[in-house]
Amino acid sequence: MSTARERILEATGELLATQDALAISTRAICERAKVGAPEIYRQFGDKQGLLTAVADIGFERFLAEKRRNPLTDDPVADLRTAWDSHVAFALRNPHLYRLMFTPTGDAKPQAIKEAQAILLKAVERCGAAGRLRTAPELAGQSILSANVGVCMMALSFPDLFRDPAISFAVRDAVIGKVTGDEREDTRIGTATVLARTLLDTLTGTAPVDAADTTPRVPPRSLPGA
């Protein structure tokens, strides 16, 4: 038989499947768990303590999925896979995800440290393969911050930010930056060459092709020059 604590946690998790944590009342939790209101305070101190405990359970599920991500010979590709699995978890569990990554009050889910540790190991694999160009700790923090940001925008403004292409673009930009794997924007080089060519043409200093024997006529001076 489940304990009162287990029933309260289960009831809160079930309610989180359909509504945000702030919208869940202690009365609804108690009715679903079949306990009296004092039991929540006896087990968790207050509602915030209960929500922190639920968030930690959410992190256990989240981290279990992270550990199941396959490892390949390409650590950068594995980072992208980890990013995508993070987003998938958030989209499947929107209210729980918000509770996990935007906690209120002084109590914070401690499992966030393990999430960072798992990501740090993934980043260090990139470093061992010679594919990291920043400090591992900074790389991990940058990736996790961007990953959470993409998820929160997708959950808060789905009409504007739910398109998977947005997540892929941010993923490739951030991971590419820390691993040196991003592609150079060739438009910059082309624009620079074009600008220099136009400048040389206007000033009469364009380079002469060695195979071109056409006489060059110096530009006429303007009257009064």
XYZ file of C-alpha atoms in Angstrom:
225
model
C 0.000 0.000 0.000
C 1.352 3.439 -0.919
C 2.159 5.919 1.819
C 0.521 9.331 2.218
C 3.718 10.947 0.903
C 3.711 8.793 -2.214
C 0.028 9.490 -2.878
C 0.560 13.229 -2.538
C 3.500 13.181 -4.958
C 1.596 11.038 -7.438
C -1.496 13.252 -7.232
C 0.533 16.409 -7.803
C 2.295 14.832 -10.774
C -1.023 13.821 -12.316
C -2.431 17.328 -11.907
C 0.724 18.775 -13.492
C -0.034 16.808 -16.638
C -2.838 19.232 -17.468
C -2.182 22.471 -15.596
C 0.568 24.728 -14.374
C 1.924 24.322 -10.844
C 0.684 27.749 -9.764
C -2.870 26.809 -10.765
C -2.935 23.638 -8.651
C -4.542 24.099 -5.262
C -3.613 22.170 -2.157
C -7.292 21.233 -1.894
C -7.197 19.557 -5.316
C -4.062 17.675 -4.331
C -5.565 16.493 -1.069
C -8.784 15.349 -2.720
C -6.882 13.381 -5.335
C -4.473 11.870 -2.801
C -7.259 11.254 -0.267
C -5.421 12.975 2.557
C -6.170 15.924 4.814
C -4.530 19.309 4.213
C -2.250 19.043 7.292
C -0.584 15.997 5.696
C 1.057 18.133 3.023
C 2.634 20.347 5.662
C 3.623 17.348 7.743
C 5.381 15.677 4.815
C 6.793 18.651 2.891
C 6.672 21.698 5.135
C 4.504 23.670 2.710
C 3.263 23.628 -0.860
C 6.581 24.951 -2.165
C 8.380 22.061 -0.499
C 5.981 19.672 -2.223
C 6.565 21.282 -5.614
C 10.331 21.080 -5.150
C 10.013 17.358 -4.389
C 7.904 16.878 -7.528
C 10.469 18.799 -9.575
C 13.218 16.498 -8.299
C 11.173 13.491 -9.413
C 10.796 15.163 -12.794
C 14.558 15.545 -12.983
C 14.968 11.849 -12.220
C 12.865 11.038 -15.296
C 14.693 13.663 -17.345
C 18.132 12.370 -16.387
C 17.110 8.762 -16.967
C 16.274 9.702 -20.558
C 19.606 11.518 -20.858
C 21.495 8.414 -19.788
C 19.703 6.390 -22.449
C 20.924 8.653 -25.249
C 23.208 6.557 -27.469
C 26.904 7.384 -27.732
C 28.583 7.306 -31.120
C 32.068 7.982 -32.445
C 31.046 11.595 -33.093
C 30.774 13.484 -29.758
C 29.502 16.653 -31.449
C 26.653 14.723 -33.064
C 25.911 13.245 -29.627
C 25.599 16.772 -28.225
C 22.987 17.536 -30.861
C 21.110 14.345 -29.975
C 21.157 15.339 -26.299
C 19.793 18.786 -27.213
C 16.946 17.267 -29.219
C 16.013 14.825 -26.445
C 15.934 17.732 -23.988
C 13.481 19.624 -26.206
C 11.353 16.502 -26.707
C 11.047 16.032 -22.932
C 9.965 19.652 -22.482
C 7.298 19.422 -25.172
C 5.905 16.190 -23.685
C 5.845 17.580 -20.140
C 5.265 21.340 -20.428
C 3.989 22.077 -16.914
C 6.480 19.779 -15.208
C 9.314 21.253 -17.270
C 8.428 24.782 -16.203
C 8.383 23.651 -12.590
C 11.803 22.041 -13.006
C 13.573 24.922 -14.742
C 11.757 27.989 -13.368
C 11.432 27.207 -9.646
C 10.074 29.833 -7.278
C 11.057 30.418 -3.688
C 14.305 29.527 -1.964
C 14.123 25.755 -2.461
C 15.654 24.706 -5.775
C 15.751 21.224 -7.334
C 19.192 19.824 -6.575
C 19.155 17.494 -9.572
C 20.050 20.402 -11.859
C 23.642 19.807 -10.762
C 23.546 16.255 -12.086
C 22.088 17.510 -15.354
C 25.064 19.860 -15.626
C 27.465 17.032 -14.790
C 26.071 14.796 -17.528
C 26.373 17.621 -20.052
C 29.906 18.409 -18.893
C 30.963 14.823 -19.582
C 29.496 15.083 -23.074
C 31.399 18.313 -23.672
C 34.629 16.826 -22.330
C 34.307 14.034 -24.902
C 34.415 16.739 -27.550
C 37.541 18.153 -25.925
C 39.216 14.736 -25.862
C 38.493 14.444 -29.590
C 40.086 17.847 -30.226
C 36.757 19.441 -31.091
C 36.314 21.992 -28.323
C 37.526 25.573 -28.472
C 36.364 26.941 -25.128
C 36.503 25.855 -21.489
C 34.322 22.764 -20.907
C 32.442 24.379 -18.016
C 31.582 27.465 -20.074
C 30.620 25.333 -23.062
C 28.270 23.219 -20.942
C 26.664 26.241 -19.300
C 26.180 27.936 -22.662
C 24.544 24.892 -24.217
C 22.231 24.242 -21.272
C 21.199 27.905 -21.038
C 20.362 28.050 -24.730
C 18.590 24.688 -24.635
C 16.352 25.757 -21.751
C 15.705 29.107 -23.418
C 14.486 27.460 -26.613
C 12.194 25.177 -24.624
C 10.721 27.971 -22.533
C 9.962 30.098 -25.593
C 8.359 27.130 -27.356
C 6.174 26.423 -24.321
C 5.272 30.036 -23.583
C 4.719 31.233 -27.167
C 3.962 28.116 -29.231
C 2.494 30.069 -32.144
C 5.780 31.911 -32.608
C 8.500 29.534 -31.423
C 7.206 25.949 -31.721
C 8.682 25.375 -35.198
C 11.413 22.695 -34.824
C 13.565 24.642 -37.267
C 14.107 27.291 -34.579
C 15.478 24.737 -32.136
C 17.715 23.229 -34.808
C 19.077 26.644 -35.803
C 19.925 27.655 -32.219
C 21.326 24.188 -31.498
C 23.687 24.266 -34.454
C 24.746 27.853 -33.755
C 25.586 27.270 -30.082
C 27.154 23.832 -30.411
C 28.957 24.920 -33.566
C 30.399 27.925 -31.764
C 31.832 26.012 -28.805
C 33.132 23.118 -30.899
C 34.370 25.102 -33.900
C 32.001 23.100 -36.056
C 29.949 25.998 -37.455
C 30.129 26.859 -41.137
C 31.569 30.204 -42.126
C 29.067 32.650 -43.584
C 30.437 32.972 -47.122
C 28.254 36.014 -47.774
C 30.686 38.089 -45.708
C 33.647 37.134 -47.859
C 31.738 37.711 -51.082
C 30.529 41.117 -49.950
C 34.045 42.126 -48.945
C 35.493 41.118 -52.319
C 32.725 42.947 -54.158
C 33.236 46.104 -52.118
C 36.978 46.082 -52.732
C 36.486 45.514 -56.457
C 34.083 48.449 -56.707
C 36.465 50.666 -54.750
C 39.425 49.709 -56.946
C 37.369 50.353 -60.082
C 36.208 53.788 -58.925
C 39.722 54.839 -57.892
C 41.406 53.402 -60.968
C 43.548 51.007 -58.942
C 42.006 47.714 -60.048
C 44.682 45.027 -60.516
C 45.690 44.288 -64.125
C 45.369 40.736 -65.388
C 48.790 39.641 -66.610
C 47.195 38.089 -69.698
C 45.354 41.297 -70.573
C 47.523 43.568 -72.789
C 44.866 46.218 -73.340
C 46.430 49.654 -72.739
C 45.219 51.334 -69.603
C 44.171 55.001 -69.952
C 44.521 56.941 -66.743
C 41.313 58.603 -65.579
C 40.882 62.254 -66.677
C 41.230 64.909 -64.081
C 38.179 66.924 -63.317
C 38.267 70.561 -64.360
C 39.947 72.664 -61.760
C 41.578 69.671 -60.127
